[in-house]
Short mmCIF file of C-alpha atoms in Angstrom, two decimals:
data_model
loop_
_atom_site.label_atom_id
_atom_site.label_comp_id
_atom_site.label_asym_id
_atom_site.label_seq_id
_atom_site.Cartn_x
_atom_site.Cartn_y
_atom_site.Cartn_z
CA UNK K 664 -51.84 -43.20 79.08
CA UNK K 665 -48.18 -42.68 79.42
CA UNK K 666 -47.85 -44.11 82.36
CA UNK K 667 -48.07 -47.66 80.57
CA UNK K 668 -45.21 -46.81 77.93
CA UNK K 669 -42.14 -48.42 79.35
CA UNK K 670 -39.90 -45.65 80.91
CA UNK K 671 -36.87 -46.65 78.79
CA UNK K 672 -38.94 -45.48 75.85
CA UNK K 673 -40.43 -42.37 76.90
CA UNK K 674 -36.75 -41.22 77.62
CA UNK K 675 -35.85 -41.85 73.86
CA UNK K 676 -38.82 -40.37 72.83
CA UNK K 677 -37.85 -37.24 74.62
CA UNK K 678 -34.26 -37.29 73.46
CA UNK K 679 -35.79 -37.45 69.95
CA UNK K 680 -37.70 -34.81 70.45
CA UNK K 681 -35.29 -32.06 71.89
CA UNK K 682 -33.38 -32.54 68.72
CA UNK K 683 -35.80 -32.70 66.35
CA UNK K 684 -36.29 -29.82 68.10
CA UNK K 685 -32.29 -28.62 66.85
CA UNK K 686 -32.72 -29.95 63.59
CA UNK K 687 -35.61 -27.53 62.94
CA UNK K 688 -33.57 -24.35 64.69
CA UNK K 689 -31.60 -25.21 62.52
CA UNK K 690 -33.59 -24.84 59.26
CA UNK K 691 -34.13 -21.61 60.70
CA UNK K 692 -30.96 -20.14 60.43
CA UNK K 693 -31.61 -19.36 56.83
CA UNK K 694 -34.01 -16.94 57.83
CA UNK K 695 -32.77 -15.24 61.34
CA UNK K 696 -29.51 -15.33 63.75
CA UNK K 697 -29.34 -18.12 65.79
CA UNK K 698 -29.62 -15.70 68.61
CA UNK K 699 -33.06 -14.98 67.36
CA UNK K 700 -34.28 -18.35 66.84
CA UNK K 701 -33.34 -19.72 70.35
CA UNK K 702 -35.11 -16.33 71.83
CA UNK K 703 -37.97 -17.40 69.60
CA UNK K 704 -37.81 -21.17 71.37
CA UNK K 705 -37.80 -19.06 74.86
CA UNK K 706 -40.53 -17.45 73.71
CA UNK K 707 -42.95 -20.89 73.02
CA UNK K 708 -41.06 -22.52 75.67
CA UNK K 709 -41.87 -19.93 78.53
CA UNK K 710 -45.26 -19.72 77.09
CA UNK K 711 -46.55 -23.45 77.21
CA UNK K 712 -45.08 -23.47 80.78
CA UNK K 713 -46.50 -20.92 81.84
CA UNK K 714 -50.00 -22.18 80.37
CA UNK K 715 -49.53 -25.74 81.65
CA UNK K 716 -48.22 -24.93 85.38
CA UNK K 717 -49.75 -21.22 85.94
CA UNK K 718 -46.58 -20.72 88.62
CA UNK K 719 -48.93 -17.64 89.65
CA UNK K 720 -50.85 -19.52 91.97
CA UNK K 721 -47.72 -20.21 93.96
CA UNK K 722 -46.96 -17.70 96.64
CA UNK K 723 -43.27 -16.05 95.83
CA UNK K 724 -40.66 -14.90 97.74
CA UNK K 725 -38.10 -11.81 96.22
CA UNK K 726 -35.59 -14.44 97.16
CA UNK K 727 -37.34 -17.25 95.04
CA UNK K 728 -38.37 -14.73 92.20
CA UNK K 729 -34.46 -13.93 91.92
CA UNK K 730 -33.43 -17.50 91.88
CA UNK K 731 -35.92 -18.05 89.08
CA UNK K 732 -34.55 -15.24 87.50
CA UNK K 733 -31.27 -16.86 87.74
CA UNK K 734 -31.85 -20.13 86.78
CA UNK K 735 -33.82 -18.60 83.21
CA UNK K 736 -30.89 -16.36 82.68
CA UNK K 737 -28.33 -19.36 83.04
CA UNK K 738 -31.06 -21.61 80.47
CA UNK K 739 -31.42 -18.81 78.51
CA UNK K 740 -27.56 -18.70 77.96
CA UNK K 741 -26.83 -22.05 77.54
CA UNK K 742 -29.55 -22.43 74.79
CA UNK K 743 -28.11 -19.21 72.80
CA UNK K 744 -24.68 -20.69 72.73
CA UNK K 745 -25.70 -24.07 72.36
CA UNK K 746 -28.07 -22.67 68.81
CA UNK K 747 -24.57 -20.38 68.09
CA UNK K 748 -22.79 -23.82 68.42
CA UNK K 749 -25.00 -26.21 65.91
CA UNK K 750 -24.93 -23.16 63.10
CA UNK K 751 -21.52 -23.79 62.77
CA UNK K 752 -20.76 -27.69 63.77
CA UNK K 753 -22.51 -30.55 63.14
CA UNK K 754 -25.06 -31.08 65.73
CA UNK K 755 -23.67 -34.37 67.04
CA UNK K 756 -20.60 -33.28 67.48
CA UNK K 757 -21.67 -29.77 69.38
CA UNK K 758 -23.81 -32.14 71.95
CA UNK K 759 -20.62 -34.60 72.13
CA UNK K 760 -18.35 -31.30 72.83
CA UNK K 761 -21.42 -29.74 75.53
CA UNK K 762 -21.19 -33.22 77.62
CA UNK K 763 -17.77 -32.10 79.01
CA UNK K 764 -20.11 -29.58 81.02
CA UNK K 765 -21.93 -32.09 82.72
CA UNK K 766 -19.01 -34.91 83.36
CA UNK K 767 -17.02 -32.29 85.01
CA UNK K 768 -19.69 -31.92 87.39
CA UNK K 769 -20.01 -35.43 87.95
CA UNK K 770 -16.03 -35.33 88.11
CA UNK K 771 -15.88 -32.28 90.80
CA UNK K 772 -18.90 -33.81 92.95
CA UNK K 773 -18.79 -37.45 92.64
CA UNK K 774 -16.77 -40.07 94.56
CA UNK K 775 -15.18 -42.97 93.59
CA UNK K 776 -13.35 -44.22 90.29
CA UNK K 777 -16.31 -43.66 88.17
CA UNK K 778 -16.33 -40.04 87.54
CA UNK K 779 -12.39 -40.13 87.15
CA UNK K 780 -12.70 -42.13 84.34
CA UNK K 781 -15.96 -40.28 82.88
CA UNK K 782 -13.89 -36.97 83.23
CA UNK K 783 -10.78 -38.69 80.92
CA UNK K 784 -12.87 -40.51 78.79
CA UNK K 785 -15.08 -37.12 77.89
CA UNK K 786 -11.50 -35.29 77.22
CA UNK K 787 -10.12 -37.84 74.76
CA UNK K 788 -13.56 -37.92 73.08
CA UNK K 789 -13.51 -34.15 73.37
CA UNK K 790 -9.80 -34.40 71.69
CA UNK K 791 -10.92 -36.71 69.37
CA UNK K 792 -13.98 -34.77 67.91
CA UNK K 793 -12.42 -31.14 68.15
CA UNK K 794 -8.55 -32.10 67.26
CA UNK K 795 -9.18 -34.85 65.19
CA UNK K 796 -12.39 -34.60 63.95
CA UNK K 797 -13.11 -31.02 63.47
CA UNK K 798 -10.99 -28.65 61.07
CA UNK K 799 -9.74 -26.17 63.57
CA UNK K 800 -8.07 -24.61 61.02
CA UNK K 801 -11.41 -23.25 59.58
CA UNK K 802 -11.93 -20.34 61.58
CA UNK K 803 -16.06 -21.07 61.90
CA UNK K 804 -15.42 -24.40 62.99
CA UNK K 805 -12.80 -22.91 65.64
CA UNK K 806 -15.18 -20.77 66.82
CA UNK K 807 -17.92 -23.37 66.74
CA UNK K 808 -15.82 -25.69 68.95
CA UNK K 809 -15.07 -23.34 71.34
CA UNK K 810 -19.24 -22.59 71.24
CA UNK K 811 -19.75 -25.89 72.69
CA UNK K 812 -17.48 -26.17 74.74
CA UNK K 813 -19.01 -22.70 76.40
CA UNK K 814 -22.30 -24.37 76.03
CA UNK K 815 -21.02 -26.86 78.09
CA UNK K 816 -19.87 -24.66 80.73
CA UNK K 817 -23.25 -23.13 80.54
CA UNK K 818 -24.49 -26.21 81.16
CA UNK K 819 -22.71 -27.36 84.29
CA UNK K 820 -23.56 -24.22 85.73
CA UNK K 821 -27.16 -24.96 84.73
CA UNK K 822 -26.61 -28.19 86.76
CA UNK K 823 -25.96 -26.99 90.17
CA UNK K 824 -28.05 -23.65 90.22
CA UNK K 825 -30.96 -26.49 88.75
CA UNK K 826 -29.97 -28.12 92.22
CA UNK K 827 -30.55 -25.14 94.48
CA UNK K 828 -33.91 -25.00 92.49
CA UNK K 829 -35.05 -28.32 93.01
CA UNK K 830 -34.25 -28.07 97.01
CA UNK K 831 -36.40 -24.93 96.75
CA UNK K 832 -38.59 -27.52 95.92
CA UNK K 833 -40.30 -24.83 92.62
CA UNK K 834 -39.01 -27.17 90.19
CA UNK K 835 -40.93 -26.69 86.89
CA UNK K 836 -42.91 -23.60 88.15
CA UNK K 837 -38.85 -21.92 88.67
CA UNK K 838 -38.54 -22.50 85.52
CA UNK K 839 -41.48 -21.62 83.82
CA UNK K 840 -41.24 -18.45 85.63
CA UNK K 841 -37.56 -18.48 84.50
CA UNK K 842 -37.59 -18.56 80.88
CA UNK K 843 -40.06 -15.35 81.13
CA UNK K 844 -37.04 -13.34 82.44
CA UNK K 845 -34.52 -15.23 79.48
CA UNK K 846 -36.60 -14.18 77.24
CA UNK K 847 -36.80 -10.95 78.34
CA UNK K 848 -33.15 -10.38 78.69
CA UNK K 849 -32.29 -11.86 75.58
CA UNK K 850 -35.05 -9.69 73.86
CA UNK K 851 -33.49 -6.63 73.38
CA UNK K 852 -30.51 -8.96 71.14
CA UNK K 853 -33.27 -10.63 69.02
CA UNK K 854 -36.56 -8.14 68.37
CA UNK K 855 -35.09 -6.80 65.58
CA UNK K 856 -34.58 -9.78 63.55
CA UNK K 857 -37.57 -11.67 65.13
CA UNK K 858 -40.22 -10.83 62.72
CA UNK K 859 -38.22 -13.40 60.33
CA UNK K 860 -40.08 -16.35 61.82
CA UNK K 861 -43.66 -15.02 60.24
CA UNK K 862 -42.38 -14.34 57.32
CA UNK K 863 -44.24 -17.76 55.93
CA UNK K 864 -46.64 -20.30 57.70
CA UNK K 865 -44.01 -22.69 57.03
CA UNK K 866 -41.31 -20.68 59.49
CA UNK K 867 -44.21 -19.51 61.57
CA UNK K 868 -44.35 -23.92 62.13
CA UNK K 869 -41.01 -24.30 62.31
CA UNK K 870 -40.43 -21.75 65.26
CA UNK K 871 -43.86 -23.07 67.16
CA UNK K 872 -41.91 -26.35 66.17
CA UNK K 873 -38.87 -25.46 68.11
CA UNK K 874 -40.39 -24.34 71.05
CA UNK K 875 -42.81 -27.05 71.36
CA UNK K 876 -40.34 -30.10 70.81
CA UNK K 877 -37.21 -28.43 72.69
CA UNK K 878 -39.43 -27.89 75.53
CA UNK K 879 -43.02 -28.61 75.97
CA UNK K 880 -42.85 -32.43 75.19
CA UNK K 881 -39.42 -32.85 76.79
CA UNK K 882 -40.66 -31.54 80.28
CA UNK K 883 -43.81 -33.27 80.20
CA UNK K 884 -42.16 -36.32 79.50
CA UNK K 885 -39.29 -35.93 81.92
CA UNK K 886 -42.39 -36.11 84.58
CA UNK K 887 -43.17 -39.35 83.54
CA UNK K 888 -39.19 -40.78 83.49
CA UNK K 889 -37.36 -39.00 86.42
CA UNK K 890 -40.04 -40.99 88.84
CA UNK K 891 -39.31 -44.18 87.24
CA UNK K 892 -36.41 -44.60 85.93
CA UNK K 893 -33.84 -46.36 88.23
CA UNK K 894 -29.98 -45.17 88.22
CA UNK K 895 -28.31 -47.35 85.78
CA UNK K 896 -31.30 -47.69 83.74
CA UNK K 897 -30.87 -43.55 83.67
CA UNK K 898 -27.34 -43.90 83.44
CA UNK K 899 -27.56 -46.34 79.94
CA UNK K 900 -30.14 -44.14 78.51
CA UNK K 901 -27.68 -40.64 79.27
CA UNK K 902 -24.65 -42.08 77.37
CA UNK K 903 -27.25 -42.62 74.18
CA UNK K 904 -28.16 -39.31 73.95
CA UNK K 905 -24.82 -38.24 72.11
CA UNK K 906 -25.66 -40.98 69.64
CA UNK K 907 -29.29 -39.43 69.42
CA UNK K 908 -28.55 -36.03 68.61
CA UNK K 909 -25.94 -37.26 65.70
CA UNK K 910 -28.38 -39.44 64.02
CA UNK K 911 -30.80 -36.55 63.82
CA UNK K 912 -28.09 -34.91 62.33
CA UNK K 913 -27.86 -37.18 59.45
CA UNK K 914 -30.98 -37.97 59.33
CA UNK K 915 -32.78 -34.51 59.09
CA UNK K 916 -30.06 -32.40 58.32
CA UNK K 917 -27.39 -34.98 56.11
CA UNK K 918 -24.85 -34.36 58.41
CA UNK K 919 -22.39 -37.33 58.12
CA UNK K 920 -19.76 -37.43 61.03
CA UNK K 921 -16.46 -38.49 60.40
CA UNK K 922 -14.62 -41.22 61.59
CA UNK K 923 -13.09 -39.55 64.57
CA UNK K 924 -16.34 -37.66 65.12
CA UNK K 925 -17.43 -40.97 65.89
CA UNK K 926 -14.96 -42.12 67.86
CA UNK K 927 -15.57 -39.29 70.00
CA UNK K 928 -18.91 -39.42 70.15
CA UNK K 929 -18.21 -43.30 71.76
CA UNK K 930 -16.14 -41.78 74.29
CA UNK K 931 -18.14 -39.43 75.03
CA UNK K 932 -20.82 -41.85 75.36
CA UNK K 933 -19.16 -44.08 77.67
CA UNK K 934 -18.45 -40.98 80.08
CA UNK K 935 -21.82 -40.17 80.39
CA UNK K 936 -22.96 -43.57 81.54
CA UNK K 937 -20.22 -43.58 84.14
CA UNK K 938 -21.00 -40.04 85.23
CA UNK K 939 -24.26 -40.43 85.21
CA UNK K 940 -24.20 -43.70 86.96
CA UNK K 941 -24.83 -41.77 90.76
CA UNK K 942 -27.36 -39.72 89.02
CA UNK K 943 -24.97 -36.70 89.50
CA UNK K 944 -25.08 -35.90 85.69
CA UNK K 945 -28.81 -34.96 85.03
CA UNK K 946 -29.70 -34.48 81.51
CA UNK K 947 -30.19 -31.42 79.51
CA UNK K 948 -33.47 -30.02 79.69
CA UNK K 949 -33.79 -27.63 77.26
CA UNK K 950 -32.09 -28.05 74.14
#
């Protein structure tokens, strides 16, 4: 049945969804660290995978368990510093800030005058949003700033070990397998403050919540779009996704941007849809 939904709107509908997915983390920062709450979205994450590909039946090699490993480790981190990011910033301006990951990438592997501009076009929207926009003073939103900018580091790295993956050609089973050894490293950091998502039905929702719309919908989805959408169709669609993730801000969480929050955030977006215009600048797949 979604096969017939246009592709154009299946990608929104994801993009929706892995922030709705962020709004609700972070509704649960009240209760636990944000360490603990992205540990808890590993947790749902790595267990709907595992449920919905069963990676077991797949014959492994130590060499392919390790580069699982790898690749869960590197999601793993990039979600925990991306969650560490959005409980101090605003959560449009943490994705805007995490973007520079991915249009460096484009920047370092690309050809052409396309990712030249993305890569200047993402810094002056980075400048815009963290000099401008943000109150560096404020020692939280320093640190938060610097978060996403990790996050985005994170997530460039996530980019090209997600490339070795896909030549593998394991895919979603790598990463189901994956996010089994993320959560297991992260465990130890999170256990003790874990039991804070059942301490109501309502948090117990909220952390099946997380898991489920950060991951579960997004991958299946992402099934449906990567085989159908065509490059600049993809590349459109990217540079929206800043926009997305601030207007769930508002929306759910009544975070207003400022003025050069939004400036940055059109930057931003413009760099995307050049970067992402060879299809060098996937997008995120598990926040």
């Amino acid at each position: 049945m979604v096969g017939r939904v246009p592709a154009p709107l299946v990608f929104v509908v994801s993009a929706f969804s892995q922030y709705l997915g962020a709004g609700l983390a972070v509704s649960l920062f009240s209760l636990m660290p944000s360490t603990t709450v992205a540990w808890w979205r590993l947790v749902v994450g790595a267990t709907v995978l595992m449920a919905l590909r069963c990676p077991w039946r797949r014959s492994w090699t130590p060499k392919a368990l390790a580069l699982a490993a790898a690749f869960g480790t590197a999601t793993a981190t990039m979600n925990v510093i991306f969650y560490a990011a959005i409980s101090l910033l605003p959560l449009g301006a943490v994705v805007s800030l995490e973007f520079l990951g991915p249009v460096a990438v484009a920047a370092f592997t690309g050809r052409g005058w396309r990712p030249r501009c993305s890569a200047v076009l993402a810094l002056l929207g980075v400048v815009s949003i963290s000099g401008l926009g943000v109150d560096v003073g404020e020692p939280d939103q320093r640190t938060g700033v610097v978060l996403a900018l990790a996050a985005g580091a994170a997530w460039a790295g996530y980019i090209l070990l997600g490339r070795r993956v896909a030549s593998a050609g394991a895919g979603i089973d790598s990463l189901a397998v994956g996010m089994v050894f993320g959560a297991l490293v992260y465990a130890p950091f999170a256990v003790g403050t874990a039991a804070g998502a059942l301490a109501s039905v309502r948090s117990t929702a909220m952390a099946l919540g997380v898991g489920l719309l950060s991951t579960a919908v997004p991958y299946g989805l992402d099934q449906v779009v990567l085989k159908r959408l065509g490059t600049d169709t993809f590349a459109l669609l990217s540079s929206l996704m800043p926009a997305t993730s601030m207007l769930v801000g508002v929306v759910v969480l009544g975070q207003l941007p400022s003025g050069w929050e939004v400036t940055g955030l059109v930057l931003v977006s413009v760099a995307v849809a050049l970067a992402s215009a060879d299809g060098r600048a996937p997008r995120p797949a598990s926040h």
